[in-house]
mmCIF file of C-alpha atoms in Angstrom:
data_model
loop_
_atom_site.group_PDB
_atom_site.id
_atom_site.type_symbol
_atom_site.label_atom_id
_atom_site.label_comp_id
_atom_site.label_asym_id
_atom_site.label_seq_id
_atom_site.Cartn_x
_atom_site.Cartn_y
_atom_site.Cartn_z
ATOM 1 C CA UNK A 269 2.947 -22.888 -8.053
ATOM 2 C CA UNK A 270 6.463 -24.002 -7.117
ATOM 3 C CA UNK A 271 8.174 -22.645 -3.976
ATOM 4 C CA UNK A 272 10.414 -20.091 -5.805
ATOM 5 C CA UNK A 273 7.340 -18.715 -7.549
ATOM 6 C CA UNK A 274 5.518 -18.349 -4.170
ATOM 7 C CA UNK A 275 8.490 -16.522 -2.712
ATOM 8 C CA UNK A 276 8.545 -14.066 -5.672
ATOM 9 C CA UNK A 277 4.957 -13.411 -5.115
ATOM 10 C CA UNK A 278 5.375 -12.744 -1.459
ATOM 11 C CA UNK A 279 8.462 -10.502 -2.182
ATOM 12 C CA UNK A 280 6.507 -8.463 -4.618
ATOM 13 C CA UNK A 281 3.468 -7.870 -2.415
ATOM 14 C CA UNK A 282 5.737 -7.220 0.555
ATOM 15 C CA UNK A 283 7.393 -4.385 -1.291
ATOM 16 C CA UNK A 284 3.982 -2.732 -1.642
ATOM 17 C CA UNK A 285 3.281 -3.207 2.041
ATOM 18 C CA UNK A 286 6.737 -1.789 3.009
ATOM 19 C CA UNK A 287 6.084 1.374 0.992
ATOM 20 C CA UNK A 288 2.717 1.892 2.700
ATOM 21 C CA UNK A 289 4.107 1.176 6.220
ATOM 22 C CA UNK A 290 7.240 3.241 5.748
ATOM 23 C CA UNK A 291 5.211 6.277 4.759
ATOM 24 C CA UNK A 292 3.669 6.350 7.946
ATOM 25 C CA UNK A 293 6.975 6.882 9.919
ATOM 26 C CA UNK A 294 9.273 8.608 7.533
ATOM 27 C CA UNK A 295 7.490 11.817 7.242
ATOM 28 C CA UNK A 296 7.467 12.681 10.918
ATOM 29 C CA UNK A 297 11.147 13.757 11.195
ATOM 30 C CA UNK A 298 10.666 15.980 8.117
ATOM 31 C CA UNK A 299 7.693 17.883 9.546
ATOM 32 C CA UNK A 300 9.624 20.829 11.243
ATOM 33 C CA UNK A 301 11.347 21.933 7.994
ATOM 34 C CA UNK A 302 8.241 21.242 6.010
ATOM 35 C CA UNK A 303 5.970 23.373 8.257
ATOM 36 C CA UNK A 304 8.620 26.159 8.210
ATOM 37 C CA UNK A 305 8.801 26.286 4.520
ATOM 38 C CA UNK A 306 5.129 25.949 3.833
ATOM 39 C CA UNK A 307 3.985 28.208 6.638
ATOM 40 C CA UNK A 308 1.208 25.891 7.843
ATOM 41 C CA UNK A 309 1.575 25.181 11.571
ATOM 42 C CA UNK A 310 -2.101 25.359 12.254
ATOM 43 C CA UNK A 311 -2.557 22.355 9.866
ATOM 44 C CA UNK A 312 0.305 20.315 11.209
ATOM 45 C CA UNK A 313 -1.835 17.388 12.379
ATOM 46 C CA UNK A 314 -3.621 17.086 9.164
ATOM 47 C CA UNK A 315 -0.608 15.905 7.256
ATOM 48 C CA UNK A 316 -0.653 12.612 9.139
ATOM 49 C CA UNK A 317 -4.424 12.618 9.804
ATOM 50 C CA UNK A 318 -5.387 12.850 6.067
ATOM 51 C CA UNK A 319 -3.166 9.843 5.224
ATOM 52 C CA UNK A 320 -4.484 7.679 8.172
ATOM 53 C CA UNK A 321 -8.108 8.610 7.602
ATOM 54 C CA UNK A 322 -8.146 7.950 4.021
ATOM 55 C CA UNK A 323 -6.369 4.604 4.290
ATOM 56 C CA UNK A 324 -8.601 3.440 7.249
ATOM 57 C CA UNK A 325 -11.818 4.313 5.389
ATOM 58 C CA UNK A 326 -10.807 2.526 2.256
ATOM 59 C CA UNK A 327 -9.652 -0.800 3.929
ATOM 60 C CA UNK A 328 -13.156 -2.453 4.124
ATOM 61 C CA UNK A 329 -14.122 -1.161 0.662
ATOM 62 C CA UNK A 330 -11.003 -2.436 -1.210
ATOM 63 C CA UNK A 331 -11.319 -5.650 0.828
ATOM 64 C CA UNK A 332 -14.809 -6.275 -0.244
ATOM 65 C CA UNK A 333 -14.180 -5.362 -3.819
ATOM 66 C CA UNK A 334 -11.144 -7.621 -3.954
ATOM 67 C CA UNK A 335 -13.259 -10.517 -2.524
ATOM 68 C CA UNK A 336 -15.691 -10.014 -5.388
ATOM 69 C CA UNK A 337 -13.575 -9.136 -8.387
ATOM 70 C CA UNK A 338 -10.098 -10.472 -7.517
ATOM 71 C CA UNK A 339 -6.908 -9.225 -5.720
ATOM 72 C CA UNK A 340 -4.779 -8.170 -8.560
ATOM 73 C CA UNK A 341 -6.588 -5.151 -10.124
ATOM 74 C CA UNK A 342 -7.068 -3.406 -6.748
ATOM 75 C CA UNK A 343 -3.552 -4.058 -5.484
ATOM 76 C CA UNK A 344 -2.239 -2.387 -8.627
ATOM 77 C CA UNK A 345 -4.754 0.387 -8.430
ATOM 78 C CA UNK A 346 -3.681 1.032 -4.855
ATOM 79 C CA UNK A 347 -0.019 1.043 -5.847
ATOM 80 C CA UNK A 348 -0.600 3.589 -8.594
ATOM 81 C CA UNK A 349 -2.566 5.856 -6.273
ATOM 82 C CA UNK A 350 0.118 5.736 -3.649
ATOM 83 C CA UNK A 351 2.855 6.578 -6.146
ATOM 84 C CA UNK A 352 0.788 9.359 -7.544
ATOM 85 C CA UNK A 353 0.237 10.763 -4.101
ATOM 86 C CA UNK A 354 3.991 10.569 -3.386
ATOM 87 C CA UNK A 355 4.929 12.499 -6.470
ATOM 88 C CA UNK A 356 2.340 15.175 -5.803
ATOM 89 C CA UNK A 357 3.096 15.398 -2.150
ATOM 90 C CA UNK A 358 6.777 16.131 -2.926
ATOM 91 C CA UNK A 359 5.695 18.918 -5.293
ATOM 92 C CA UNK A 360 3.347 20.593 -2.855
ATOM 93 C CA UNK A 361 3.517 24.401 -2.633
ATOM 94 C CA UNK A 362 0.942 24.858 0.134
ATOM 95 C CA UNK A 363 -0.204 22.961 3.175
ATOM 96 C CA UNK A 364 -3.656 22.508 1.621
ATOM 97 C CA UNK A 365 -2.161 20.843 -1.359
ATOM 98 C CA UNK A 366 0.043 18.609 0.902
ATOM 99 C CA UNK A 367 -2.893 17.477 2.898
ATOM 100 C CA UNK A 368 -4.967 16.611 -0.213
ATOM 101 C CA UNK A 369 -2.010 14.777 -1.806
ATOM 102 C CA UNK A 370 -1.484 12.837 1.456
ATOM 103 C CA UNK A 371 -5.040 11.818 1.315
ATOM 104 C CA UNK A 372 -4.383 10.380 -2.167
ATOM 105 C CA UNK A 373 -1.450 8.398 -0.791
ATOM 106 C CA UNK A 374 -3.731 7.092 1.873
ATOM 107 C CA UNK A 375 -6.318 6.054 -0.661
ATOM 108 C CA UNK A 376 -3.641 3.868 -2.265
ATOM 109 C CA UNK A 377 -2.260 2.464 1.048
ATOM 110 C CA UNK A 378 -5.774 1.468 2.013
ATOM 111 C CA UNK A 379 -5.693 -1.062 -0.862
ATOM 112 C CA UNK A 380 -2.279 -2.469 -0.282
ATOM 113 C CA UNK A 381 -2.504 -3.303 3.377
ATOM 114 C CA UNK A 382 -5.654 -5.601 3.444
ATOM 115 C CA UNK A 383 -5.188 -7.144 -0.072
ATOM 116 C CA UNK A 384 -1.515 -8.112 0.561
ATOM 117 C CA UNK A 385 -2.722 -10.056 3.822
ATOM 118 C CA UNK A 386 -5.532 -11.624 1.762
ATOM 119 C CA UNK A 387 -3.160 -12.794 -0.999
ATOM 120 C CA UNK A 388 -1.020 -14.488 1.605
ATOM 121 C CA UNK A 389 -4.140 -16.318 2.890
ATOM 122 C CA UNK A 390 -5.131 -17.251 -0.613
ATOM 123 C CA UNK A 391 -1.798 -18.794 -1.753
ATOM 124 C CA UNK A 392 -0.793 -20.660 1.439
ATOM 125 C CA UNK A 393 -2.644 -23.470 3.255
ATOM 126 C CA UNK A 394 -3.670 -22.741 6.864
ATOM 127 C CA UNK A 395 -0.736 -24.659 8.395
ATOM 128 C CA UNK A 396 1.711 -22.188 6.700
ATOM 129 C CA UNK A 397 -0.135 -18.875 6.817
ATOM 130 C CA UNK A 398 1.024 -17.992 10.373
ATOM 131 C CA UNK A 399 4.646 -18.054 9.416
ATOM 132 C CA UNK A 400 4.161 -15.969 6.305
ATOM 133 C CA UNK A 401 1.821 -13.528 7.895
ATOM 134 C CA UNK A 402 4.294 -13.025 10.703
ATOM 135 C CA UNK A 403 6.943 -12.238 8.175
ATOM 136 C CA UNK A 404 4.586 -9.758 6.602
ATOM 137 C CA UNK A 405 3.881 -8.097 9.919
ATOM 138 C CA UNK A 406 7.651 -7.708 10.517
ATOM 139 C CA UNK A 407 7.491 -5.055 7.773
ATOM 140 C CA UNK A 408 5.851 -2.660 10.264
ATOM 141 C CA UNK A 409 8.525 -3.200 12.854
ATOM 142 C CA UNK A 410 11.202 -2.573 10.199
ATOM 143 C CA UNK A 411 9.400 0.678 9.073
ATOM 144 C CA UNK A 412 9.135 1.889 12.692
ATOM 145 C CA UNK A 413 12.897 1.593 13.061
ATOM 146 C CA UNK A 414 14.077 2.599 9.602
ATOM 147 C CA UNK A 415 11.444 5.335 8.873
ATOM 148 C CA UNK A 416 12.300 8.099 11.447
ATOM 149 C CA UNK A 417 16.157 7.566 10.914
ATOM 150 C CA UNK A 418 15.817 7.578 7.055
ATOM 151 C CA UNK A 419 13.435 10.534 7.218
ATOM 152 C CA UNK A 420 15.764 12.589 9.195
ATOM 153 C CA UNK A 421 18.851 11.787 7.063
ATOM 154 C CA UNK A 422 17.032 12.429 3.859
ATOM 155 C CA UNK A 423 15.741 15.798 5.112
ATOM 156 C CA UNK A 424 19.211 16.832 6.285
ATOM 157 C CA UNK A 425 20.962 15.852 3.059
ATOM 158 C CA UNK A 426 18.350 16.170 0.263
ATOM 159 C CA UNK A 427 15.461 18.211 1.609
ATOM 160 C CA UNK A 428 12.062 17.390 2.889
ATOM 161 C CA UNK A 429 10.530 16.754 -0.584
ATOM 162 C CA UNK A 430 12.654 13.683 -1.054
ATOM 163 C CA UNK A 431 11.081 12.097 1.895
ATOM 164 C CA UNK A 432 8.073 11.667 -0.521
ATOM 165 C CA UNK A 433 10.174 11.011 -3.717
ATOM 166 C CA UNK A 434 12.028 8.206 -1.976
ATOM 167 C CA UNK A 435 9.368 5.761 -3.155
ATOM 168 C CA UNK A 436 9.565 6.966 -6.729
ATOM 169 C CA UNK A 437 12.445 4.794 -8.060
ATOM 170 C CA UNK A 438 10.123 1.767 -7.928
ATOM 171 C CA UNK A 439 7.426 3.948 -9.454
ATOM 172 C CA UNK A 440 9.845 4.948 -12.306
ATOM 173 C CA UNK A 441 10.456 1.302 -13.178
ATOM 174 C CA UNK A 442 6.759 0.580 -13.336
ATOM 175 C CA UNK A 443 6.255 3.634 -15.480
ATOM 176 C CA UNK A 444 8.938 2.364 -17.926
ATOM 177 C CA UNK A 445 7.124 -0.855 -18.219
ATOM 178 C CA UNK A 446 3.772 0.867 -18.623
ATOM 179 C CA UNK A 447 4.989 3.081 -21.407
ATOM 180 C CA UNK A 448 7.202 0.567 -23.330
ATOM 181 C CA UNK A 449 5.195 -2.582 -22.931
ATOM 182 C CA UNK A 450 1.854 -1.529 -21.539
ATOM 183 C CA UNK A 451 2.439 -3.741 -18.570
ATOM 184 C CA UNK A 452 3.497 -2.408 -15.154
ATOM 185 C CA UNK A 453 6.272 -4.207 -13.272
ATOM 186 C CA UNK A 454 4.135 -5.602 -10.582
ATOM 187 C CA UNK A 455 1.410 -6.476 -13.138
ATOM 188 C CA UNK A 456 4.071 -8.624 -14.905
ATOM 189 C CA UNK A 457 5.040 -10.409 -11.736
ATOM 190 C CA UNK A 458 1.515 -11.028 -10.529
ATOM 191 C CA UNK A 459 0.243 -12.026 -13.963
ATOM 192 C CA UNK A 460 3.064 -14.661 -14.303
ATOM 193 C CA UNK A 461 2.834 -16.049 -10.829
ATOM 194 C CA UNK A 462 -0.520 -15.103 -9.316
ATOM 195 C CA UNK A 463 -2.621 -15.608 -12.439
ATOM 196 C CA UNK A 464 -6.211 -15.534 -11.214
ATOM 197 C CA UNK A 465 -5.733 -16.965 -7.714
ATOM 198 C CA UNK A 466 -8.936 -18.617 -6.400
ATOM 199 C CA UNK A 467 -10.250 -17.263 -3.214
ATOM 200 C CA UNK A 468 -9.726 -20.678 -1.613
ATOM 201 C CA UNK A 469 -6.788 -22.970 -2.156
ATOM 202 C CA UNK A 470 -7.663 -25.587 0.433
ATOM 203 C CA UNK A 471 -10.737 -27.082 1.837
ATOM 204 C CA UNK A 472 -10.592 -24.785 4.810
ATOM 205 C CA UNK A 473 -12.520 -21.457 4.352
ATOM 206 C CA UNK A 474 -10.450 -18.332 4.214
ATOM 207 C CA UNK A 475 -11.719 -15.084 5.795
ATOM 208 C CA UNK A 476 -12.742 -12.250 3.468
ATOM 209 C CA UNK A 477 -10.157 -9.431 3.038
ATOM 210 C CA UNK A 478 -12.510 -6.777 4.587
ATOM 211 C CA UNK A 479 -12.974 -8.699 7.734
ATOM 212 C CA UNK A 480 -16.766 -8.695 7.328
ATOM 213 C CA UNK A 481 -19.069 -11.739 7.193
ATOM 214 C CA UNK A 482 -22.472 -11.949 5.776
ATOM 215 C CA UNK A 483 -24.577 -13.015 2.870
ATOM 216 C CA UNK A 484 -22.968 -13.141 -0.511
ATOM 217 C CA UNK A 485 -26.231 -12.684 -2.395
ATOM 218 C CA UNK A 486 -26.089 -9.860 -5.056
ATOM 219 C CA UNK A 487 -28.953 -8.147 -3.170
ATOM 220 C CA UNK A 488 -26.952 -7.865 -0.021
ATOM 221 C CA UNK A 489 -25.773 -4.349 0.731
ATOM 222 C CA UNK A 490 -22.464 -5.811 1.866
ATOM 223 C CA UNK A 491 -21.504 -6.470 -1.743
ATOM 224 C CA UNK A 492 -21.404 -2.790 -2.308
ATOM 225 C CA UNK A 493 -18.906 -2.113 0.488
#
């Protein structure tokens, strides 16, 4: 792939990482009004816990599956689950609904975080990975600064539901592509530029996305993780 193509790939996967990282920080400043409207103070902690727990549990599972079957399908699946959870969270009428829908968001975020890092490892040689992975990690620093401020402003001006809907413009674009052409926006980008990226692009071995090591034989239980 040419350098411009590689940059487009990085930009597309970083957008998914940004959505997942931003959602960890943007909701906090909306919680007081959210709790007041849904009357669920006793379940306050579960709004964040459900998201973090679901995403943490799914990281090794998505990582192992992407090592076996490829990065693209599970990255797109994670994006779809995340956007679905965002839409449902914004429409929640009770705290129980919100907690369940936040868990759905977490299921999606759990795919994007490890797979994005694995894609960077796949497409760049070892000498360049540090630079691009450092840029990728800067997304978390950006989200920690922008998230609380944006969450407070959105809550004051548009209402707490828009804290969840803010990620939907990108989702609307992917929906248009899915309906009119049968291809999602990110699927179009990754199909053109990622193709079927081999798990190794150099002679140096790359680490599996799930961070696990072990036998690759089909009989190994690690293949099921």
